[in-house]
Amino acid sequence: MSSETSSQKPRVAVVFGGRSSEHAISVVTAGAVLSAIDREKYDVLPIGITSDGRWALTADAPERMAITDRKLPNVAELAESADGAVVLPVDPTNREVVYSEPGAVPKALGDVDVVFPVLHGPYGEDGTLQGLLELSGVPYVGSGVLASAVGQDKDYMKRVFASFGLPVGPYEVIRPREWEQDPSAARKKIVDFAAEHGWPLFVKPARAGSSMGISKVDGLAGLDEAVEEARRHDPKIIVESLLSGREIECGVLEFEDGPRASVPAEIPPVTAHDFYDFEAKYIDSAAGLVPAPLTEEQTARVQELAVQAFEAASCEGLVRADFFLQDNGEFVINEINTLPGFTPISMYPRMWQESGVSYAELVDRLIQAALRRSTGLR
C-alpha cells in the first residue's frame, strides 16, 4: 500500500461504463455492486469509462446509476469533471492510480489492490481490459484474457464447446469481408442455412451482449435489414436457427475448492416481445422463474453442463451459462457470459440468492477469489 492509502483495507476499483453498446447496463450493474460492497472491509474507488473511452473519476452514488422512468444512465453524467482522466500505470511494480485535469497538477489516488470490472461487451468483457490489467499486474474479478475473449465471441465460443463435446445448436457465421465484398454470396449462405434448418432465424452480432442488435427474421424480406442492424454492433455476425424449447440459465461461481453451479432459472415466454430482447430484459423487467421448474435429473444435468462450459473455456470467478431445454428433453448450450449482469433484476445474483449466497456475499466471494489469484500465467 502507498502512503496515500488511508487504511490497510483492500482497495477495490469498480470499473464500469465503457465504449460498447452495453454502456448503460454496465452503469446500472456498477450501482448495484457499489451498494453491496462492504465498506468496513474494503475501500472503494469508482472509475467510469465514458462512451468515447475516457477513464473518469465518478461519484460514489449508486442511486444515480439506476434506470429511472425508462431513462438509461451514463458515465458522463456521473463524472466529477468533463475532461479529467484517471490513469492506471502499465507497470506491475506500481499500482498507484493517478487523476489529472488540464492545467492542474496530477493527483495520486492511492494504490488499487483489485479491480472489479462490470463492463459488458467489447472493450471490457472481451479480454481487452483484462489484458491491460495483466500488464499492470493488478488482480481482477472474473475470467482472464483467453476466456473473456472466447466468452465474447459467439463463433469461437461454440467452436470451443463443440470441441469439448458440449451440445451446441446449428449456426452460420458471416465475416466482415464476406458481406462487404460479396453480399449476394453471403446472403445465399444464410438462405442455404435457412433451407437446411428452417425459418425463422436469429441474426446476431458475434461479439455483443444484452440482446443488442439481435433480430428475429421470418424470411428474405427482413434479412438485409437484420444483417445491417447486427453489423451496427459488430462487423462479424452469427446466424442461428430457432431452437424450440425452454430457456434455462445456470450460474457458476468459483469457490475455494473449484467452480460450483447454482440452482437454474427459467426465462418464461415474453408475450410482449418476439424474444428475450433488451427491452424485455432491462426496461420491461421480465421476471424469470427461480428456481426453474425442472426435475431433479434435469437440474443436475444443466448444472453439470454449466460447470463443464466454465472449465472448457478456462473461465475464472463467475459465469452465467444459457441453455435451451428442447422438446426431446436434451439441453443445448446457447452461450456463456463471463461478466453477467448484476442489476437488481439480473438472473445471476437471483440464482445464487436462491442457492443460499446473498448478493453481498456473492460480491465478497468474487473479490476474495480475485485477491487469491495472481496475474500472469496460472
mmCIF file of C-alpha atoms in Angstrom, residues 42-325:
data_model
loop_
_atom_site.group_PDB
_atom_site.id
_atom_site.type_symbol
_atom_site.label_atom_id
_atom_site.label_comp_id
_atom_site.label_asym_id
_atom_site.label_seq_id
_atom_site.Cartn_x
_atom_site.Cartn_y
_atom_site.Cartn_z
ATOM 1 C CA TYR A 42 -12.938 -2.663 1.575
ATOM 2 C CA ASP A 43 -12.041 0.795 0.354
ATOM 3 C CA VAL A 44 -13.802 1.576 -2.915
ATOM 4 C CA LEU A 45 -12.764 3.672 -5.910
ATOM 5 C CA PRO A 46 -15.453 4.075 -8.624
ATOM 6 C CA ILE A 47 -13.980 4.611 -12.103
ATOM 7 C CA GLY A 48 -16.283 5.138 -15.056
ATOM 8 C CA ILE A 49 -15.272 4.828 -18.689
ATOM 9 C CA THR A 50 -17.176 7.206 -20.939
ATOM 10 C CA SER A 51 -18.672 6.160 -24.263
ATOM 11 C CA ASP A 52 -15.657 7.681 -26.046
ATOM 12 C CA GLY A 53 -13.166 5.798 -23.853
ATOM 13 C CA ARG A 54 -12.092 8.372 -21.251
ATOM 14 C CA TRP A 55 -11.452 6.953 -17.778
ATOM 15 C CA ALA A 56 -13.251 9.290 -15.383
ATOM 16 C CA LEU A 57 -13.349 9.674 -11.619
ATOM 17 C CA THR A 58 -17.020 9.363 -10.754
ATOM 18 C CA ALA A 59 -19.301 9.999 -7.856
ATOM 19 C CA ASP A 60 -19.822 7.074 -5.492
ATOM 20 C CA ALA A 61 -23.560 7.433 -5.936
ATOM 21 C CA PRO A 62 -25.328 4.130 -6.668
ATOM 22 C CA GLU A 63 -28.727 5.814 -6.519
ATOM 23 C CA ARG A 64 -27.827 7.811 -9.643
ATOM 24 C CA MET A 65 -26.936 4.683 -11.601
ATOM 25 C CA ALA A 66 -30.380 3.132 -11.950
ATOM 26 C CA ILE A 67 -32.795 3.148 -14.878
ATOM 27 C CA THR A 68 -35.313 5.853 -13.990
ATOM 28 C CA ASP A 69 -38.534 6.407 -15.957
ATOM 29 C CA ARG A 70 -37.048 4.270 -18.774
ATOM 30 C CA LYS A 71 -34.035 6.651 -18.965
ATOM 31 C CA LEU A 72 -30.671 4.914 -19.122
ATOM 32 C CA PRO A 73 -27.760 6.288 -17.038
ATOM 33 C CA ASN A 74 -24.309 7.097 -18.422
ATOM 34 C CA VAL A 75 -20.835 7.806 -17.072
ATOM 35 C CA ALA A 76 -20.648 11.364 -18.459
ATOM 36 C CA GLU A 77 -23.435 12.391 -16.076
ATOM 37 C CA LEU A 78 -21.586 10.828 -13.117
ATOM 38 C CA ALA A 79 -18.072 12.119 -13.877
ATOM 39 C CA GLU A 80 -16.608 14.656 -11.467
ATOM 40 C CA SER A 81 -15.095 16.546 -14.402
ATOM 41 C CA ALA A 82 -15.821 16.838 -18.111
ATOM 42 C CA ASP A 83 -12.157 16.389 -19.038
ATOM 43 C CA GLY A 84 -10.365 14.856 -16.034
ATOM 44 C CA ALA A 85 -8.794 11.452 -16.626
ATOM 45 C CA VAL A 86 -7.852 8.514 -14.414
ATOM 46 C CA VAL A 87 -4.648 6.689 -15.345
ATOM 47 C CA LEU A 88 -3.721 3.165 -14.256
ATOM 48 C CA PRO A 89 0.024 2.722 -14.793
ATOM 49 C CA VAL A 90 1.070 -0.181 -17.014
ATOM 50 C CA ASP A 91 3.754 -1.158 -14.540
ATOM 51 C CA PRO A 92 3.456 -4.256 -12.338
ATOM 52 C CA THR A 93 5.657 -2.628 -9.672
ATOM 53 C CA ASN A 94 3.313 0.341 -9.260
ATOM 54 C CA ARG A 95 -0.425 0.104 -8.581
ATOM 55 C CA GLU A 96 -0.952 3.778 -7.824
ATOM 56 C CA VAL A 97 -3.831 5.354 -9.719
ATOM 57 C CA VAL A 98 -3.385 8.976 -10.809
ATOM 58 C CA TYR A 99 -6.043 11.555 -11.640
ATOM 59 C CA SER A 100 -5.218 14.512 -13.867
ATOM 60 C CA GLU A 101 -7.059 17.527 -15.262
ATOM 61 C CA PRO A 102 -5.781 20.011 -17.855
ATOM 62 C CA GLY A 103 -3.743 22.770 -16.215
ATOM 63 C CA ALA A 104 -3.637 21.051 -12.820
ATOM 64 C CA VAL A 105 -1.007 19.024 -11.011
ATOM 65 C CA PRO A 106 -1.819 15.282 -11.245
ATOM 66 C CA LYS A 107 -3.254 13.901 -8.023
ATOM 67 C CA ALA A 108 -2.384 10.445 -6.664
ATOM 68 C CA LEU A 109 -5.477 8.479 -5.700
ATOM 69 C CA GLY A 110 -3.564 5.700 -3.954
ATOM 70 C CA ASP A 111 -2.932 2.065 -4.751
ATOM 71 C CA VAL A 112 -5.506 -0.337 -6.126
ATOM 72 C CA ASP A 113 -5.399 -3.918 -4.821
ATOM 73 C CA VAL A 114 -8.070 -5.416 -7.059
ATOM 74 C CA VAL A 115 -10.266 -4.291 -9.935
ATOM 75 C CA PHE A 116 -13.925 -5.281 -10.120
ATOM 76 C CA PRO A 117 -14.794 -4.774 -13.805
ATOM 77 C CA VAL A 118 -18.500 -4.601 -14.548
ATOM 78 C CA LEU A 119 -18.052 -3.719 -18.208
ATOM 79 C CA HIS A 120 -20.211 -5.592 -20.693
ATOM 80 C CA GLY A 121 -19.429 -6.235 -24.340
ATOM 81 C CA PRO A 122 -16.383 -5.168 -26.385
ATOM 82 C CA TYR A 123 -13.599 -3.095 -24.772
ATOM 83 C CA GLY A 124 -14.200 -4.593 -21.338
ATOM 84 C CA GLU A 125 -15.706 -8.065 -21.232
ATOM 85 C CA ASP A 126 -13.785 -9.362 -24.248
ATOM 86 C CA GLY A 127 -10.261 -9.645 -22.833
ATOM 87 C CA THR A 128 -9.091 -6.131 -23.708
ATOM 88 C CA LEU A 129 -9.397 -4.718 -20.188
ATOM 89 C CA GLN A 130 -8.140 -7.997 -18.769
ATOM 90 C CA GLY A 131 -5.003 -7.672 -20.903
ATOM 91 C CA LEU A 132 -4.401 -4.160 -19.591
ATOM 92 C CA LEU A 133 -4.771 -5.364 -16.001
ATOM 93 C CA GLU A 134 -2.403 -8.274 -16.663
ATOM 94 C CA LEU A 135 0.205 -5.800 -17.942
ATOM 95 C CA SER A 136 -0.405 -3.623 -14.891
ATOM 96 C CA GLY A 137 -0.094 -6.570 -12.502
ATOM 97 C CA VAL A 138 -3.423 -5.792 -10.822
ATOM 98 C CA PRO A 139 -5.669 -8.724 -9.828
ATOM 99 C CA TYR A 140 -9.221 -8.529 -11.104
ATOM 100 C CA VAL A 141 -12.596 -10.202 -10.745
ATOM 101 C CA GLY A 142 -13.586 -12.683 -13.423
ATOM 102 C CA SER A 143 -12.015 -14.570 -16.286
ATOM 103 C CA GLY A 144 -8.640 -13.930 -17.876
ATOM 104 C CA VAL A 145 -7.799 -12.770 -21.386
ATOM 105 C CA LEU A 146 -8.476 -16.023 -23.262
ATOM 106 C CA ALA A 147 -11.716 -16.998 -21.532
ATOM 107 C CA SER A 148 -13.024 -13.443 -21.764
ATOM 108 C CA ALA A 149 -12.320 -13.304 -25.495
ATOM 109 C CA VAL A 150 -13.859 -16.734 -26.105
ATOM 110 C CA GLY A 151 -16.880 -15.839 -23.998
ATOM 111 C CA GLN A 152 -17.451 -12.671 -26.001
ATOM 112 C CA ASP A 153 -17.142 -14.184 -29.473
ATOM 113 C CA LYS A 154 -20.124 -16.477 -30.097
ATOM 114 C CA ASP A 155 -18.375 -18.013 -33.109
ATOM 115 C CA TYR A 156 -15.301 -19.254 -31.254
ATOM 116 C CA MET A 157 -17.291 -19.944 -28.100
ATOM 117 C CA LYS A 158 -19.378 -22.504 -29.972
ATOM 118 C CA ARG A 159 -16.266 -23.983 -31.588
ATOM 119 C CA VAL A 160 -14.670 -24.464 -28.165
ATOM 120 C CA PHE A 161 -17.817 -26.008 -26.697
ATOM 121 C CA ALA A 162 -18.227 -28.375 -29.643
ATOM 122 C CA SER A 163 -14.593 -29.475 -29.340
ATOM 123 C CA PHE A 164 -15.264 -30.423 -25.696
ATOM 124 C CA GLY A 165 -18.358 -32.378 -26.651
ATOM 125 C CA LEU A 166 -20.896 -29.887 -25.338
ATOM 126 C CA PRO A 167 -24.160 -29.772 -27.322
ATOM 127 C CA VAL A 168 -24.500 -26.647 -29.497
ATOM 128 C CA GLY A 169 -27.214 -25.664 -31.953
ATOM 129 C CA PRO A 170 -26.803 -25.053 -35.713
ATOM 130 C CA TYR A 171 -25.234 -21.727 -36.688
ATOM 131 C CA GLU A 172 -23.551 -19.907 -39.539
ATOM 132 C CA VAL A 173 -21.011 -17.070 -39.405
ATOM 133 C CA ILE A 174 -20.727 -14.176 -41.854
ATOM 134 C CA ARG A 175 -17.354 -12.492 -41.538
ATOM 135 C CA PRO A 176 -16.879 -8.790 -42.340
ATOM 136 C CA ARG A 177 -15.135 -9.331 -45.681
ATOM 137 C CA GLU A 178 -17.844 -11.706 -46.889
ATOM 138 C CA TRP A 179 -20.658 -9.159 -46.526
ATOM 139 C CA GLU A 180 -18.574 -6.190 -47.670
ATOM 140 C CA GLN A 181 -17.081 -7.807 -50.803
ATOM 141 C CA ASP A 182 -19.875 -10.090 -51.993
ATOM 142 C CA PRO A 183 -23.158 -9.529 -50.137
ATOM 143 C CA SER A 184 -25.120 -11.686 -52.575
ATOM 144 C CA ALA A 185 -22.882 -14.690 -51.846
ATOM 145 C CA ALA A 186 -23.119 -14.011 -48.105
ATOM 146 C CA ARG A 187 -26.893 -13.719 -48.410
ATOM 147 C CA LYS A 188 -27.030 -17.043 -50.254
ATOM 148 C CA LYS A 189 -25.007 -18.620 -47.454
ATOM 149 C CA ILE A 190 -27.702 -17.538 -44.989
ATOM 150 C CA VAL A 191 -30.544 -18.620 -47.271
ATOM 151 C CA ASP A 192 -28.940 -22.052 -47.743
ATOM 152 C CA PHE A 193 -28.657 -22.317 -43.959
ATOM 153 C CA ALA A 194 -32.368 -21.471 -43.655
ATOM 154 C CA ALA A 195 -33.203 -24.058 -46.296
ATOM 155 C CA GLU A 196 -31.496 -26.696 -44.184
ATOM 156 C CA HIS A 197 -32.685 -25.601 -40.737
ATOM 157 C CA GLY A 198 -35.837 -23.591 -41.463
ATOM 158 C CA TRP A 199 -37.092 -20.101 -40.760
ATOM 159 C CA PRO A 200 -37.191 -18.096 -38.565
ATOM 160 C CA LEU A 201 -33.538 -17.267 -37.975
ATOM 161 C CA PHE A 202 -31.867 -15.117 -35.352
ATOM 162 C CA VAL A 203 -29.300 -12.691 -36.762
ATOM 163 C CA LYS A 204 -26.869 -11.507 -34.094
ATOM 164 C CA PRO A 205 -23.660 -9.546 -33.662
ATOM 165 C CA ALA A 206 -20.995 -12.174 -32.968
ATOM 166 C CA ARG A 207 -19.429 -10.140 -30.153
ATOM 167 C CA ALA A 208 -22.165 -8.248 -28.324
ATOM 168 C CA GLY A 209 -24.488 -8.976 -25.437
ATOM 169 C CA SER A 210 -27.586 -7.824 -23.551
ATOM 170 C CA SER A 211 -29.535 -8.846 -26.673
ATOM 171 C CA MET A 212 -28.179 -5.794 -28.503
ATOM 172 C CA GLY A 213 -28.547 -5.832 -32.294
ATOM 173 C CA ILE A 214 -30.446 -9.134 -32.466
ATOM 174 C CA SER A 215 -33.272 -9.611 -34.949
ATOM 175 C CA LYS A 216 -35.671 -12.468 -35.479
ATOM 176 C CA VAL A 217 -36.129 -12.945 -39.230
ATOM 177 C CA ASP A 218 -39.055 -14.881 -40.699
ATOM 178 C CA GLY A 219 -37.966 -14.739 -44.346
ATOM 179 C CA LEU A 220 -35.974 -12.998 -47.040
ATOM 180 C CA ALA A 221 -37.887 -9.725 -46.735
ATOM 181 C CA GLY A 222 -36.256 -8.696 -43.465
ATOM 182 C CA LEU A 223 -32.882 -10.349 -43.891
ATOM 183 C CA ASP A 224 -30.740 -7.459 -45.171
ATOM 184 C CA GLU A 225 -32.156 -5.090 -42.571
ATOM 185 C CA ALA A 226 -31.392 -7.605 -39.816
ATOM 186 C CA VAL A 227 -27.821 -8.068 -41.065
ATOM 187 C CA GLU A 228 -27.207 -4.317 -41.131
ATOM 188 C CA GLU A 229 -28.669 -3.943 -37.632
ATOM 189 C CA ALA A 230 -26.333 -6.639 -36.314
ATOM 190 C CA ARG A 231 -23.394 -5.063 -38.171
ATOM 191 C CA ARG A 232 -24.042 -1.745 -36.408
ATOM 192 C CA HIS A 233 -22.764 -3.516 -33.291
ATOM 193 C CA ASP A 234 -20.186 -5.867 -34.830
ATOM 194 C CA PRO A 235 -18.962 -6.350 -38.427
ATOM 195 C CA LYS A 236 -18.944 -10.119 -37.793
ATOM 196 C CA ILE A 237 -22.390 -11.655 -37.415
ATOM 197 C CA ILE A 238 -23.727 -15.053 -36.443
ATOM 198 C CA VAL A 239 -26.932 -16.617 -37.705
ATOM 199 C CA GLU A 240 -28.682 -19.204 -35.563
ATOM 200 C CA SER A 241 -31.679 -21.412 -36.174
ATOM 201 C CA LEU A 242 -34.693 -21.287 -33.884
ATOM 202 C CA LEU A 243 -34.331 -23.831 -31.095
ATOM 203 C CA SER A 244 -37.786 -24.604 -29.798
ATOM 204 C CA GLY A 245 -37.862 -25.327 -26.101
ATOM 205 C CA ARG A 246 -37.491 -23.699 -22.720
ATOM 206 C CA GLU A 247 -34.806 -21.098 -21.941
ATOM 207 C CA ILE A 248 -32.821 -22.232 -18.900
ATOM 208 C CA GLU A 249 -29.945 -20.369 -17.218
ATOM 209 C CA CYS A 250 -27.457 -21.527 -14.613
ATOM 210 C CA GLY A 251 -24.844 -19.600 -12.636
ATOM 211 C CA VAL A 252 -21.326 -20.815 -11.928
ATOM 212 C CA LEU A 253 -19.252 -19.360 -9.094
ATOM 213 C CA GLU A 254 -15.647 -20.072 -8.148
ATOM 214 C CA PHE A 255 -15.319 -21.321 -4.579
ATOM 215 C CA GLU A 256 -12.115 -22.200 -2.768
ATOM 216 C CA ASP A 257 -12.428 -25.811 -3.925
ATOM 217 C CA GLY A 258 -13.420 -25.016 -7.506
ATOM 218 C CA PRO A 259 -16.466 -23.941 -9.520
ATOM 219 C CA ARG A 260 -19.983 -24.786 -8.374
ATOM 220 C CA ALA A 261 -23.320 -24.354 -10.102
ATOM 221 C CA SER A 262 -26.337 -22.504 -8.734
ATOM 222 C CA VAL A 263 -29.919 -23.607 -8.924
ATOM 223 C CA PRO A 264 -31.066 -22.969 -12.507
ATOM 224 C CA ALA A 265 -33.620 -20.392 -13.613
ATOM 225 C CA GLU A 266 -36.113 -20.328 -16.449
ATOM 226 C CA ILE A 267 -36.903 -17.392 -18.715
ATOM 227 C CA PRO A 268 -40.608 -17.740 -19.497
ATOM 228 C CA PRO A 269 -42.000 -16.791 -22.894
ATOM 229 C CA VAL A 270 -42.208 -12.998 -23.210
ATOM 230 C CA THR A 271 -45.583 -12.271 -24.765
ATOM 231 C CA ALA A 272 -44.955 -8.564 -25.420
ATOM 232 C CA HIS A 273 -41.737 -9.257 -27.355
ATOM 233 C CA ASP A 274 -40.642 -11.579 -30.171
ATOM 234 C CA PHE A 275 -37.875 -12.904 -27.928
ATOM 235 C CA TYR A 276 -35.995 -12.061 -24.711
ATOM 236 C CA ASP A 277 -34.566 -8.822 -26.099
ATOM 237 C CA PHE A 278 -33.013 -5.743 -24.476
ATOM 238 C CA GLU A 279 -36.391 -4.118 -23.710
ATOM 239 C CA ALA A 280 -37.687 -7.301 -22.116
ATOM 240 C CA LYS A 281 -34.543 -7.759 -20.026
ATOM 241 C CA TYR A 282 -33.931 -4.267 -18.728
ATOM 242 C CA ILE A 283 -36.869 -1.956 -19.413
ATOM 243 C CA ASP A 284 -39.948 -4.129 -19.008
ATOM 244 C CA SER A 285 -38.240 -6.293 -16.355
ATOM 245 C CA ALA A 286 -39.434 -9.711 -17.473
ATOM 246 C CA ALA A 287 -39.454 -11.988 -14.456
ATOM 247 C CA GLY A 288 -37.540 -15.243 -14.545
ATOM 248 C CA LEU A 289 -38.567 -18.299 -12.574
ATOM 249 C CA VAL A 290 -36.033 -19.085 -9.835
ATOM 250 C CA PRO A 291 -35.590 -21.947 -9.333
ATOM 251 C CA ALA A 292 -36.630 -23.326 -12.698
ATOM 252 C CA PRO A 293 -39.389 -25.938 -12.521
ATOM 253 C CA LEU A 294 -37.208 -28.871 -13.576
ATOM 254 C CA THR A 295 -36.915 -32.471 -12.453
ATOM 255 C CA GLU A 296 -34.001 -33.437 -10.203
ATOM 256 C CA GLU A 297 -32.357 -35.146 -13.161
ATOM 257 C CA GLN A 298 -32.768 -32.090 -15.414
ATOM 258 C CA THR A 299 -31.409 -29.789 -12.695
ATOM 259 C CA ALA A 300 -28.374 -31.998 -12.155
ATOM 260 C CA ARG A 301 -27.752 -32.214 -15.909
ATOM 261 C CA VAL A 302 -27.840 -28.469 -16.572
ATOM 262 C CA GLN A 303 -25.623 -27.819 -13.543
ATOM 263 C CA GLU A 304 -23.146 -30.383 -14.857
ATOM 264 C CA LEU A 305 -23.142 -28.790 -18.313
ATOM 265 C CA ALA A 306 -22.715 -25.285 -16.858
ATOM 266 C CA VAL A 307 -19.595 -26.299 -14.926
ATOM 267 C CA GLN A 308 -18.272 -28.139 -17.999
ATOM 268 C CA ALA A 309 -18.711 -24.966 -20.062
ATOM 269 C CA PHE A 310 -16.911 -22.951 -17.359
ATOM 270 C CA GLU A 311 -13.974 -25.360 -17.469
ATOM 271 C CA ALA A 312 -13.959 -25.754 -21.267
ATOM 272 C CA ALA A 313 -13.457 -22.029 -21.789
ATOM 273 C CA SER A 314 -10.916 -21.774 -18.902
ATOM 274 C CA CYS A 315 -13.159 -19.360 -17.016
ATOM 275 C CA GLU A 316 -12.482 -17.906 -13.577
ATOM 276 C CA GLY A 317 -14.639 -16.227 -10.965
ATOM 277 C CA LEU A 318 -18.114 -16.366 -12.454
ATOM 278 C CA VAL A 319 -20.158 -17.330 -15.472
ATOM 279 C CA ARG A 320 -23.806 -17.413 -16.426
ATOM 280 C CA ALA A 321 -24.498 -20.258 -18.827
ATOM 281 C CA ASP A 322 -27.621 -20.125 -21.009
ATOM 282 C CA PHE A 323 -29.313 -23.221 -22.402
ATOM 283 C CA PHE A 324 -32.336 -24.405 -24.332
ATOM 284 C CA LEU A 325 -34.170 -27.417 -22.961
#
